[in-house]
PDB file of C-alpha atoms in Angstrom:
ATOM      1  CA  MET A   1     -56.536  38.832  16.018  1.00  0.00           C
ATOM      2  CA  LYS A   2     -54.664  41.008  13.565  1.00  0.00           C
ATOM      3  CA  LYS A   3     -53.751  43.286  16.442  1.00  0.00           C
ATOM      4  CA  TRP A   4     -52.250  40.393  18.418  1.00  0.00           C
ATOM      5  CA  SER A   5     -50.411  39.060  15.343  1.00  0.00           C
ATOM      6  CA  PHE A   6     -48.916  42.487  14.713  1.00  0.00           C
ATOM      7  CA  LEU A   7     -47.851  42.703  18.355  1.00  0.00           C
ATOM      8  CA  VAL A   8     -46.189  39.281  18.254  1.00  0.00           C
ATOM      9  CA  VAL A   9     -44.332  40.116  15.041  1.00  0.00           C
ATOM     10  CA  THR A  10     -43.228  43.443  16.492  1.00  0.00           C
ATOM     11  CA  VAL A  11     -41.935  41.813  19.653  1.00  0.00           C
ATOM     12  CA  LEU A  12     -40.104  39.131  17.661  1.00  0.00           C
ATOM     13  CA  ALA A  13     -38.554  41.726  15.416  1.00  0.00           C
ATOM     14  CA  PHE A  14     -37.450  43.725  18.452  1.00  0.00           C
ATOM     15  CA  VAL A  15     -35.891  40.595  19.991  1.00  0.00           C
ATOM     16  CA  LEU A  16     -34.048  39.827  16.732  1.00  0.00           C
ATOM     17  CA  VAL A  17     -32.733  43.373  16.555  1.00  0.00           C
ATOM     18  CA  LEU A  18     -31.490  43.127  20.124  1.00  0.00           C
ATOM     19  CA  ALA A  19     -29.841  39.777  19.356  1.00  0.00           C
ATOM     20  CA  GLY A  20     -28.213  41.260  16.291  1.00  0.00           C
ATOM     21  CA  CYS A  21     -26.987  44.235  18.279  1.00  0.00           C
ATOM     22  CA  GLY A  22     -25.587  41.920  20.918  1.00  0.00           C
ATOM     23  CA  ALA A  23     -23.706  39.896  18.299  1.00  0.00           C
ATOM     24  CA  SER A  24     -22.337  43.070  16.747  1.00  0.00           C
ATOM     25  CA  ALA A  25     -21.284  44.333  20.136  1.00  0.00           C
ATOM     26  CA  ASP A  26     -19.403  41.104  20.852  1.00  0.00           C
ATOM     27  CA  LYS A  27     -17.638  41.323  17.504  1.00  0.00           C
ATOM     28  CA  ALA A  28     -16.876  45.002  17.893  1.00  0.00           C
ATOM     29  CA  SER A  29     -15.408  44.455  21.344  1.00  0.00           C
ATOM     30  CA  GLY A  30     -12.823  42.143  19.782  1.00  0.00           C
ATOM     31  CA  ASP A  31     -13.968  38.793  21.114  1.00  0.00           C
ATOM     32  CA  LYS A  32     -10.617  37.256  20.178  1.00  0.00           C
ATOM     33  CA  LEU A  33      -8.694  34.291  21.454  1.00  0.00           C
ATOM     34  CA  LYS A  34      -6.805  35.361  24.592  1.00  0.00           C
ATOM     35  CA  VAL A  35      -3.235  34.090  24.413  1.00  0.00           C
ATOM     36  CA  VAL A  36      -0.450  34.432  26.975  1.00  0.00           C
ATOM     37  CA  THR A  37       3.128  33.657  25.945  1.00  0.00           C
ATOM     38  CA  THR A  38       6.249  33.588  28.092  1.00  0.00           C
ATOM     39  CA  PHE A  39       9.138  35.430  26.398  1.00  0.00           C
ATOM     40  CA  TYR A  40       9.803  37.125  23.058  1.00  0.00           C
ATOM     41  CA  PRO A  41      10.382  34.290  20.532  1.00  0.00           C
ATOM     42  CA  MET A  42       7.177  32.594  21.690  1.00  0.00           C
ATOM     43  CA  TYR A  43       5.352  35.922  21.362  1.00  0.00           C
ATOM     44  CA  ASP A  44       6.721  36.633  17.885  1.00  0.00           C
ATOM     45  CA  PHE A  45       6.037  33.132  16.550  1.00  0.00           C
ATOM     46  CA  THR A  46       2.496  33.267  17.959  1.00  0.00           C
ATOM     47  CA  LYS A  47       1.843  36.735  16.541  1.00  0.00           C
ATOM     48  CA  ASN A  48       2.808  35.551  13.070  1.00  0.00           C
ATOM     49  CA  VAL A  49       0.587  32.467  13.289  1.00  0.00           C
ATOM     50  CA  ALA A  50      -2.430  34.097  14.957  1.00  0.00           C
ATOM     51  CA  GLY A  51      -2.520  37.313  12.961  1.00  0.00           C
ATOM     52  CA  ASP A  52      -5.539  39.403  13.943  1.00  0.00           C
ATOM     53  CA  ASN A  53      -7.450  36.483  15.448  1.00  0.00           C
ATOM     54  CA  ALA A  54      -5.899  36.649  18.910  1.00  0.00           C
ATOM     55  CA  SER A  55      -5.041  39.092  21.648  1.00  0.00           C
ATOM     56  CA  ILE A  56      -1.485  38.155  22.679  1.00  0.00           C
ATOM     57  CA  ASP A  57       0.155  39.034  25.977  1.00  0.00           C
ATOM     58  CA  MET A  58       3.840  38.440  26.819  1.00  0.00           C
ATOM     59  CA  LEU A  59       4.724  37.741  30.449  1.00  0.00           C
ATOM     60  CA  ILE A  60       8.476  38.371  30.424  1.00  0.00           C
ATOM     61  CA  ASP A  61       9.364  41.883  29.293  1.00  0.00           C
ATOM     62  CA  ALA A  62      12.528  42.817  27.417  1.00  0.00           C
ATOM     63  CA  GLY A  63      15.360  43.477  29.827  1.00  0.00           C
ATOM     64  CA  THR A  64      14.242  40.674  32.138  1.00  0.00           C
ATOM     65  CA  GLU A  65      16.457  37.604  32.050  1.00  0.00           C
ATOM     66  CA  PRO A  66      14.087  34.678  31.275  1.00  0.00           C
ATOM     67  CA  HIS A  67      16.390  32.182  33.028  1.00  0.00           C
ATOM     68  CA  ASP A  68      15.863  34.008  36.340  1.00  0.00           C
ATOM     69  CA  TYR A  69      12.201  34.979  35.936  1.00  0.00           C
ATOM     70  CA  GLU A  70       9.561  33.847  38.414  1.00  0.00           C
ATOM     71  CA  PRO A  71       5.881  34.693  37.759  1.00  0.00           C
ATOM     72  CA  SER A  72       4.059  37.055  40.089  1.00  0.00           C
ATOM     73  CA  ALA A  73       0.512  36.471  41.345  1.00  0.00           C
ATOM     74  CA  LYS A  74      -0.646  38.907  38.652  1.00  0.00           C
ATOM     75  CA  ASP A  75       1.157  36.891  35.963  1.00  0.00           C
ATOM     76  CA  ILE A  76      -0.439  33.663  37.156  1.00  0.00           C
ATOM     77  CA  ALA A  77      -3.856  35.349  37.064  1.00  0.00           C
ATOM     78  CA  LYS A  78      -3.194  36.338  33.443  1.00  0.00           C
ATOM     79  CA  ILE A  79      -2.452  32.736  32.527  1.00  0.00           C
ATOM     80  CA  GLU A  80      -5.588  31.489  34.296  1.00  0.00           C
ATOM     81  CA  ALA A  81      -7.759  34.047  32.487  1.00  0.00           C
ATOM     82  CA  ALA A  82      -6.365  33.129  29.062  1.00  0.00           C
ATOM     83  CA  ASP A  83      -7.678  30.697  26.467  1.00  0.00           C
ATOM     84  CA  VAL A  84      -4.167  29.608  25.460  1.00  0.00           C
ATOM     85  CA  PHE A  85      -0.824  29.540  27.271  1.00  0.00           C
ATOM     86  CA  ILE A  86       2.364  29.094  25.212  1.00  0.00           C
ATOM     87  CA  TYR A  87       5.837  28.410  26.576  1.00  0.00           C
ATOM     88  CA  ASN A  88       9.129  27.172  25.113  1.00  0.00           C
ATOM     89  CA  SER A  89       9.970  24.260  27.408  1.00  0.00           C
ATOM     90  CA  GLU A  90      10.079  23.216  31.027  1.00  0.00           C
ATOM     91  CA  ASP A  91      13.875  23.405  30.782  1.00  0.00           C
ATOM     92  CA  MET A  92      13.655  27.128  30.014  1.00  0.00           C
ATOM     93  CA  GLU A  93      10.579  28.140  31.987  1.00  0.00           C
ATOM     94  CA  THR A  94      11.322  25.881  34.944  1.00  0.00           C
ATOM     95  CA  TRP A  95       8.412  27.345  36.916  1.00  0.00           C
ATOM     96  CA  VAL A  96       5.752  26.153  34.462  1.00  0.00           C
ATOM     97  CA  PRO A  97       4.957  22.698  35.951  1.00  0.00           C
ATOM     98  CA  SER A  98       4.205  24.042  39.434  1.00  0.00           C
ATOM     99  CA  VAL A  99       2.155  26.962  38.096  1.00  0.00           C
ATOM    100  CA  LEU A 100       0.057  24.751  35.824  1.00  0.00           C
ATOM    101  CA  LYS A 101      -0.696  22.412  38.740  1.00  0.00           C
ATOM    102  CA  SER A 102      -2.046  25.353  40.744  1.00  0.00           C
ATOM    103  CA  LEU A 103      -4.372  26.620  38.000  1.00  0.00           C
ATOM    104  CA  ASP A 104      -8.086  25.960  38.090  1.00  0.00           C
ATOM    105  CA  SER A 105      -8.892  26.491  34.440  1.00  0.00           C
ATOM    106  CA  LYS A 106     -10.468  23.726  32.379  1.00  0.00           C
ATOM    107  CA  LYS A 107     -10.718  25.893  29.261  1.00  0.00           C
ATOM    108  CA  LEU A 108      -6.971  26.616  29.034  1.00  0.00           C
ATOM    109  CA  THR A 109      -5.114  25.145  26.047  1.00  0.00           C
ATOM    110  CA  ILE A 110      -1.451  24.624  26.948  1.00  0.00           C
ATOM    111  CA  ILE A 111       1.173  24.638  24.190  1.00  0.00           C
ATOM    112  CA  ASP A 112       4.689  23.349  24.798  1.00  0.00           C
ATOM    113  CA  ALA A 113       6.355  24.823  21.699  1.00  0.00           C
ATOM    114  CA  SER A 114       9.333  22.458  21.851  1.00  0.00           C
ATOM    115  CA  LYS A 115       7.188  19.316  22.013  1.00  0.00           C
ATOM    116  CA  GLY A 116       8.679  16.571  19.864  1.00  0.00           C
ATOM    117  CA  ILE A 117      12.107  18.242  19.668  1.00  0.00           C
ATOM    118  CA  LYS A 118      14.949  16.212  21.184  1.00  0.00           C
ATOM    119  CA  LEU A 119      16.706  18.523  23.630  1.00  0.00           C
ATOM    120  CA  LEU A 120      20.472  18.438  24.070  1.00  0.00           C
ATOM    121  CA  GLU A 121      21.994  17.679  27.453  1.00  0.00           C
ATOM    122  CA  GLY A 122      23.129  20.592  29.638  1.00  0.00           C
ATOM    123  CA  SER A 123      26.732  21.724  29.157  1.00  0.00           C
ATOM    124  CA  GLU A 124      29.588  20.301  31.190  1.00  0.00           C
ATOM    125  CA  GLU A 125      30.581  23.834  32.212  1.00  0.00           C
ATOM    126  CA  GLU A 126      27.168  24.455  33.747  1.00  0.00           C
ATOM    127  CA  GLU A 127      27.119  21.150  35.585  1.00  0.00           C
ATOM    128  CA  HIS A 128      30.584  21.804  36.974  1.00  0.00           C
ATOM    129  CA  ASP A 129      29.767  25.346  38.075  1.00  0.00           C
ATOM    130  CA  HIS A 130      26.513  24.350  39.714  1.00  0.00           C
ATOM    131  CA  ASP A 131      28.299  21.776  41.828  1.00  0.00           C
ATOM    132  CA  HIS A 132      29.815  24.787  43.577  1.00  0.00           C
ATOM    133  CA  ASP A 133      26.811  27.089  43.516  1.00  0.00           C
ATOM    134  CA  HIS A 134      23.842  25.532  45.196  1.00  0.00           C
ATOM    135  CA  GLY A 135      22.125  28.892  45.431  1.00  0.00           C
ATOM    136  CA  GLU A 136      21.385  28.727  41.703  1.00  0.00           C
ATOM    137  CA  GLU A 137      20.204  25.138  41.753  1.00  0.00           C
ATOM    138  CA  GLY A 138      16.653  26.152  40.944  1.00  0.00           C
ATOM    139  CA  HIS A 139      17.753  27.491  37.574  1.00  0.00           C
ATOM    140  CA  HIS A 140      19.982  24.585  36.588  1.00  0.00           C
ATOM    141  CA  HIS A 141      19.211  23.321  33.094  1.00  0.00           C
ATOM    142  CA  GLU A 142      19.337  19.562  32.672  1.00  0.00           C
ATOM    143  CA  HIS A 143      18.771  20.155  28.965  1.00  0.00           C
ATOM    144  CA  ASP A 144      19.589  23.012  26.617  1.00  0.00           C
ATOM    145  CA  PRO A 145      16.304  24.886  25.988  1.00  0.00           C
ATOM    146  CA  HIS A 146      17.526  27.307  23.267  1.00  0.00           C
ATOM    147  CA  VAL A 147      15.933  25.489  20.338  1.00  0.00           C
ATOM    148  CA  TRP A 148      14.477  28.673  18.807  1.00  0.00           C
ATOM    149  CA  LEU A 149      17.984  29.790  17.787  1.00  0.00           C
ATOM    150  CA  SER A 150      17.981  27.173  15.039  1.00  0.00           C
ATOM    151  CA  PRO A 151      15.717  28.340  12.177  1.00  0.00           C
ATOM    152  CA  VAL A 152      14.955  24.688  11.401  1.00  0.00           C
ATOM    153  CA  LEU A 153      13.783  23.988  14.953  1.00  0.00           C
ATOM    154  CA  ALA A 154      11.950  27.319  15.032  1.00  0.00           C
ATOM    155  CA  GLU A 155       9.835  25.910  12.187  1.00  0.00           C
ATOM    156  CA  LYS A 156       8.859  22.990  14.429  1.00  0.00           C
ATOM    157  CA  GLU A 157       7.917  25.355  17.244  1.00  0.00           C
ATOM    158  CA  VAL A 158       5.752  27.357  14.848  1.00  0.00           C
ATOM    159  CA  LYS A 159       4.028  24.131  13.792  1.00  0.00           C
ATOM    160  CA  ASN A 160       3.305  23.241  17.422  1.00  0.00           C
ATOM    161  CA  ILE A 161       1.886  26.709  18.035  1.00  0.00           C
ATOM    162  CA  GLN A 162      -0.295  26.471  14.935  1.00  0.00           C
ATOM    163  CA  SER A 163      -1.620  23.079  16.030  1.00  0.00           C
ATOM    164  CA  GLY A 164      -2.457  24.353  19.521  1.00  0.00           C
ATOM    165  CA  LEU A 165      -4.179  27.514  18.313  1.00  0.00           C
ATOM    166  CA  SER A 166      -6.215  25.475  15.828  1.00  0.00           C
ATOM    167  CA  LYS A 167      -7.323  23.167  18.638  1.00  0.00           C
ATOM    168  CA  ALA A 168      -8.391  26.123  20.787  1.00  0.00           C
ATOM    169  CA  ASP A 169     -10.084  27.995  17.951  1.00  0.00           C
ATOM    170  CA  LYS A 170     -11.310  25.540  15.323  1.00  0.00           C
ATOM    171  CA  ALA A 171     -13.233  28.254  13.448  1.00  0.00           C
ATOM    172  CA  ASN A 172      -9.968  29.919  12.430  1.00  0.00           C
ATOM    173  CA  ALA A 173      -7.871  26.772  11.942  1.00  0.00           C
ATOM    174  CA  ASP A 174      -7.464  27.372   8.198  1.00  0.00           C
ATOM    175  CA  THR A 175      -6.204  30.896   8.820  1.00  0.00           C
ATOM    176  CA  TYR A 176      -3.683  29.683  11.386  1.00  0.00           C
ATOM    177  CA  LYS A 177      -2.464  27.074   8.910  1.00  0.00           C
ATOM    178  CA  LYS A 178      -2.023  29.612   6.111  1.00  0.00           C
ATOM    179  CA  ASN A 179      -0.273  32.097   8.411  1.00  0.00           C
ATOM    180  CA  ALA A 180       2.058  29.388   9.724  1.00  0.00           C
ATOM    181  CA  GLU A 181       2.961  28.317   6.198  1.00  0.00           C
ATOM    182  CA  LYS A 182       3.696  31.915   5.216  1.00  0.00           C
ATOM    183  CA  TYR A 183       5.941  32.448   8.238  1.00  0.00           C
ATOM    184  CA  THR A 184       7.637  29.075   7.768  1.00  0.00           C
ATOM    185  CA  ASP A 185       8.624  30.190   4.258  1.00  0.00           C
ATOM    186  CA  LYS A 186      10.456  33.131   5.881  1.00  0.00           C
ATOM    187  CA  LEU A 187      12.201  30.771   8.291  1.00  0.00           C
ATOM    188  CA  LYS A 188      13.263  28.551   5.374  1.00  0.00           C
ATOM    189  CA  THR A 189      14.748  31.601   3.658  1.00  0.00           C
ATOM    190  CA  LEU A 190      16.621  32.414   6.874  1.00  0.00           C
ATOM    191  CA  ASP A 191      17.881  28.825   7.039  1.00  0.00           C
ATOM    192  CA  ASN A 192      19.190  29.078   3.465  1.00  0.00           C
ATOM    193  CA  LYS A 193      21.039  32.308   4.316  1.00  0.00           C
ATOM    194  CA  PHE A 194      22.871  30.541   7.150  1.00  0.00           C
ATOM    195  CA  LYS A 195      23.677  27.531   4.980  1.00  0.00           C
ATOM    196  CA  THR A 196      25.076  29.715   2.192  1.00  0.00           C
ATOM    197  CA  ALA A 197      27.099  31.876   4.584  1.00  0.00           C
ATOM    198  CA  PHE A 198      29.055  28.973   6.040  1.00  0.00           C
ATOM    199  CA  GLU A 199      29.690  26.935   2.896  1.00  0.00           C
ATOM    200  CA  GLY A 200      33.428  26.320   2.700  1.00  0.00           C
ATOM    201  CA  ALA A 201      34.201  28.325   5.863  1.00  0.00           C
ATOM    202  CA  LYS A 202      37.628  27.462   7.281  1.00  0.00           C
ATOM    203  CA  GLN A 203      37.186  28.947  10.751  1.00  0.00           C
ATOM    204  CA  ARG A 204      34.100  27.313  12.247  1.00  0.00           C
ATOM    205  CA  ASP A 205      34.779  27.919  15.950  1.00  0.00           C
ATOM    206  CA  PHE A 206      33.177  30.754  17.885  1.00  0.00           C
ATOM    207  CA  VAL A 207      33.534  31.687  21.562  1.00  0.00           C
ATOM    208  CA  THR A 208      30.465  32.945  23.393  1.00  0.00           C
ATOM    209  CA  GLN A 209      29.730  33.860  26.997  1.00  0.00           C
ATOM    210  CA  HIS A 210      26.265  32.275  26.941  1.00  0.00           C
ATOM    211  CA  ALA A 211      26.087  28.643  25.813  1.00  0.00           C
ATOM    212  CA  ALA A 212      22.867  29.322  23.924  1.00  0.00           C
ATOM    213  CA  PHE A 213      23.907  28.510  20.369  1.00  0.00           C
ATOM    214  CA  GLN A 214      24.529  24.760  20.281  1.00  0.00           C
ATOM    215  CA  TYR A 215      21.430  24.022  18.166  1.00  0.00           C
ATOM    216  CA  LEU A 216      22.527  26.719  15.714  1.00  0.00           C
ATOM    217  CA  ALA A 217      26.078  25.326  15.670  1.00  0.00           C
ATOM    218  CA  ASN A 218      24.860  21.771  15.088  1.00  0.00           C
ATOM    219  CA  GLU A 219      22.639  22.857  12.209  1.00  0.00           C
ATOM    220  CA  TYR A 220      25.431  24.593  10.276  1.00  0.00           C
ATOM    221  CA  ASP A 221      28.471  22.526  11.255  1.00  0.00           C
ATOM    222  CA  LEU A 222      29.912  25.169  13.566  1.00  0.00           C
ATOM    223  CA  HIS A 223      31.638  24.713  16.921  1.00  0.00           C
ATOM    224  CA  GLN A 224      30.414  26.684  19.928  1.00  0.00           C
ATOM    225  CA  VAL A 225      32.970  27.200  22.694  1.00  0.00           C
ATOM    226  CA  ALA A 226      31.139  28.502  25.757  1.00  0.00           C
ATOM    227  CA  ILE A 227      32.802  30.532  28.489  1.00  0.00           C
ATOM    228  CA  ALA A 228      30.263  29.345  31.046  1.00  0.00           C
ATOM    229  CA  GLY A 229      27.026  27.375  30.789  1.00  0.00           C
ATOM    230  CA  LEU A 230      23.398  27.725  29.750  1.00  0.00           C
ATOM    231  CA  SER A 231      22.649  30.439  32.310  1.00  0.00           C
ATOM    232  CA  PRO A 232      24.211  33.684  31.020  1.00  0.00           C
ATOM    233  CA  ASP A 233      25.278  35.095  34.394  1.00  0.00           C
ATOM    234  CA  GLN A 234      27.401  32.112  35.352  1.00  0.00           C
ATOM    235  CA  GLU A 235      31.090  32.728  35.899  1.00  0.00           C
ATOM    236  CA  PRO A 236      33.713  30.169  34.879  1.00  0.00           C
ATOM    237  CA  SER A 237      36.309  28.819  37.291  1.00  0.00           C
ATOM    238  CA  PRO A 238      39.836  30.297  37.090  1.00  0.00           C
ATOM    239  CA  ALA A 239      41.002  27.026  35.514  1.00  0.00           C
ATOM    240  CA  ARG A 240      38.307  27.245  32.836  1.00  0.00           C
ATOM    241  CA  LEU A 241      39.186  30.873  32.092  1.00  0.00           C
ATOM    242  CA  ALA A 242      42.887  30.007  31.727  1.00  0.00           C
ATOM    243  CA  GLU A 243      41.968  27.148  29.412  1.00  0.00           C
ATOM    244  CA  LEU A 244      39.877  29.500  27.269  1.00  0.00           C
ATOM    245  CA  GLN A 245      42.644  32.103  27.067  1.00  0.00           C
ATOM    246  CA  LYS A 246      44.968  29.452  25.686  1.00  0.00           C
ATOM    247  CA  TYR A 247      42.314  28.216  23.269  1.00  0.00           C
ATOM    248  CA  VAL A 248      41.548  31.690  21.883  1.00  0.00           C
ATOM    249  CA  LYS A 249      45.225  32.455  21.268  1.00  0.00           C
ATOM    250  CA  GLU A 250      46.100  29.093  19.750  1.00  0.00           C
ATOM    251  CA  ASN A 251      43.094  29.114  17.408  1.00  0.00           C
ATOM    252  CA  ASN A 252      43.347  32.765  16.349  1.00  0.00           C
ATOM    253  CA  ILE A 253      39.861  33.608  17.621  1.00  0.00           C
ATOM    254  CA  SER A 254      39.337  37.286  16.850  1.00  0.00           C
ATOM    255  CA  THR A 255      35.995  37.869  18.576  1.00  0.00           C
ATOM    256  CA  ILE A 256      34.362  37.027  21.899  1.00  0.00           C
ATOM    257  CA  TYR A 257      30.567  37.122  21.851  1.00  0.00           C
ATOM    258  CA  PHE A 258      28.266  38.269  24.639  1.00  0.00           C
ATOM    259  CA  GLU A 259      24.576  39.118  24.920  1.00  0.00           C
ATOM    260  CA  GLU A 260      22.765  42.389  25.618  1.00  0.00           C
ATOM    261  CA  VAL A 261      20.761  41.413  28.713  1.00  0.00           C
ATOM    262  CA  ALA A 262      23.471  39.738  30.817  1.00  0.00           C
ATOM    263  CA  SER A 263      26.622  41.371  32.193  1.00  0.00           C
ATOM    264  CA  PRO A 264      29.532  41.213  29.706  1.00  0.00           C
ATOM    265  CA  LYS A 265      32.103  41.152  32.544  1.00  0.00           C
ATOM    266  CA  VAL A 266      33.419  37.644  31.891  1.00  0.00           C
ATOM    267  CA  ALA A 267      33.554  38.138  28.127  1.00  0.00           C
ATOM    268  CA  GLU A 268      35.388  41.433  28.656  1.00  0.00           C
ATOM    269  CA  THR A 269      37.943  39.722  30.879  1.00  0.00           C
ATOM    270  CA  LEU A 270      38.675  37.083  28.256  1.00  0.00           C
ATOM    271  CA  ALA A 271      38.844  39.664  25.464  1.00  0.00           C
ATOM    272  CA  ASN A 272      41.263  41.840  27.451  1.00  0.00           C
ATOM    273  CA  GLU A 273      43.516  38.888  28.179  1.00  0.00           C
ATOM    274  CA  THR A 274      43.635  37.716  24.559  1.00  0.00           C
ATOM    275  CA  GLY A 275      43.347  40.915  22.526  1.00  0.00           C
ATOM    276  CA  ALA A 276      40.083  39.775  20.953  1.00  0.00           C
ATOM    277  CA  LYS A 277      37.206  42.126  20.157  1.00  0.00           C
ATOM    278  CA  LEU A 278      33.753  42.009  21.724  1.00  0.00           C
ATOM    279  CA  GLU A 279      30.622  41.521  19.651  1.00  0.00           C
ATOM    280  CA  VAL A 280      26.952  40.923  20.464  1.00  0.00           C
ATOM    281  CA  LEU A 281      25.465  37.543  19.605  1.00  0.00           C
ATOM    282  CA  SER A 282      21.857  37.731  20.711  1.00  0.00           C
ATOM    283  CA  PRO A 283      19.868  34.785  22.110  1.00  0.00           C
ATOM    284  CA  ILE A 284      16.792  36.909  21.264  1.00  0.00           C
ATOM    285  CA  GLU A 285      15.229  36.389  24.668  1.00  0.00           C
ATOM    286  CA  GLY A 286      13.800  39.908  24.754  1.00  0.00           C
ATOM    287  CA  ILE A 287      13.196  42.749  22.286  1.00  0.00           C
ATOM    288  CA  THR A 288      12.024  46.132  23.545  1.00  0.00           C
ATOM    289  CA  ASP A 289       8.891  47.866  22.268  1.00  0.00           C
ATOM    290  CA  LYS A 290      11.129  50.569  20.806  1.00  0.00           C
ATOM    291  CA  GLU A 291      13.076  48.002  18.795  1.00  0.00           C
ATOM    292  CA  GLN A 292       9.880  46.311  17.629  1.00  0.00           C
ATOM    293  CA  LYS A 293       8.526  49.639  16.399  1.00  0.00           C
ATOM    294  CA  LYS A 294      11.704  50.003  14.336  1.00  0.00           C
ATOM    295  CA  GLY A 295      10.898  46.696  12.648  1.00  0.00           C
ATOM    296  CA  MET A 296      13.148  44.435  14.701  1.00  0.00           C
ATOM    297  CA  ASP A 297      11.833  40.932  15.266  1.00  0.00           C
ATOM    298  CA  TYR A 298      13.098  37.361  15.534  1.00  0.00           C
ATOM    299  CA  ILE A 299      14.156  37.121  11.900  1.00  0.00           C
ATOM    300  CA  ALA A 300      15.838  40.549  11.896  1.00  0.00           C
ATOM    301  CA  TYR A 301      17.848  39.619  14.997  1.00  0.00           C
ATOM    302  CA  MET A 302      18.815  36.262  13.529  1.00  0.00           C
ATOM    303  CA  GLU A 303      20.093  38.061  10.436  1.00  0.00           C
ATOM    304  CA  GLN A 304      22.167  40.327  12.704  1.00  0.00           C
ATOM    305  CA  ASN A 305      23.558  37.234  14.418  1.00  0.00           C
ATOM    306  CA  LEU A 306      24.476  35.827  11.029  1.00  0.00           C
ATOM    307  CA  GLN A 307      26.312  39.010  10.096  1.00  0.00           C
ATOM    308  CA  ALA A 308      28.156  39.040  13.420  1.00  0.00           C
ATOM    309  CA  LEU A 309      29.326  35.461  12.974  1.00  0.00           C
ATOM    310  CA  GLN A 310      30.121  35.777   9.294  1.00  0.00           C
ATOM    311  CA  LYS A 311      32.004  39.073   9.355  1.00  0.00           C
ATOM    312  CA  LYS A 312      33.833  38.837  12.647  1.00  0.00           C
ATOM    313  CA  THR A 313      34.657  35.185  13.108  1.00  0.00           C
ATOM    314  CA  ILE A 314      33.943  32.962  10.127  1.00  0.00           C
ATOM    315  CA  LYS A 315      36.665  33.581   7.532  1.00  0.00           C
TER     316      LYS A 315
END
């Protein structure tokens, strides 16, 4: 009897050891929440909220224009294998609705980061240009998707991401909340820097190739004058370009802004015709690994944007 009791205890102990080893193995292998984000701001916001509790993959690499991106079969497989998928809006990632319909994943938590944010209508310049360019119709923006370029609206996107991650991973909900609050404090500091910079500014107009900064302009009582529309590679009509040349000269605009990813050709043309200088104003749609290793992130780029606006245009 004692022999059988000893055998049973030994077997049970062995089973418990194996179970413990299995649990340790799962933990050691990094059994984290698998998250797929679309482009850089969504990745950076998610990284700050998730911390070490998630493995985060970004679909759209730096150097790829998000407005023109279409997911490959491999990208779609990544989304389907994830626990969470995070995107900015259907007006930015226009391919999202059709991809989500094709997925067969009941476990996937989908986070629309701009949910609850009232999007602005697309620019008149874009609507006009697209009337003559049906080849780009698939990338026409009915609404302006660039909400992340307002620190105040970025806070709302962070809140949406925190809520979605907490839903997908209830065990770490408190951590996501604390991380989101910590990052939101940084965004509030950024917001205060912009507010302080433009207090009493006399020149509040700025001319940019990419009409990506309307939410930023609205937040700080600035006036964005866009060369083209919401898609950075659009070219204005000759009449629009002539109108802009007159505007720049009459309003003493010293700087024309362009972005790193898109061609600066149109901005260069306007600058050459008016004697204005060229300066980068980044929509922060992609940051290279090299830049990230140097400490560049969403907030660092927004601070660079602030400096560019403040020193070159706002007097």
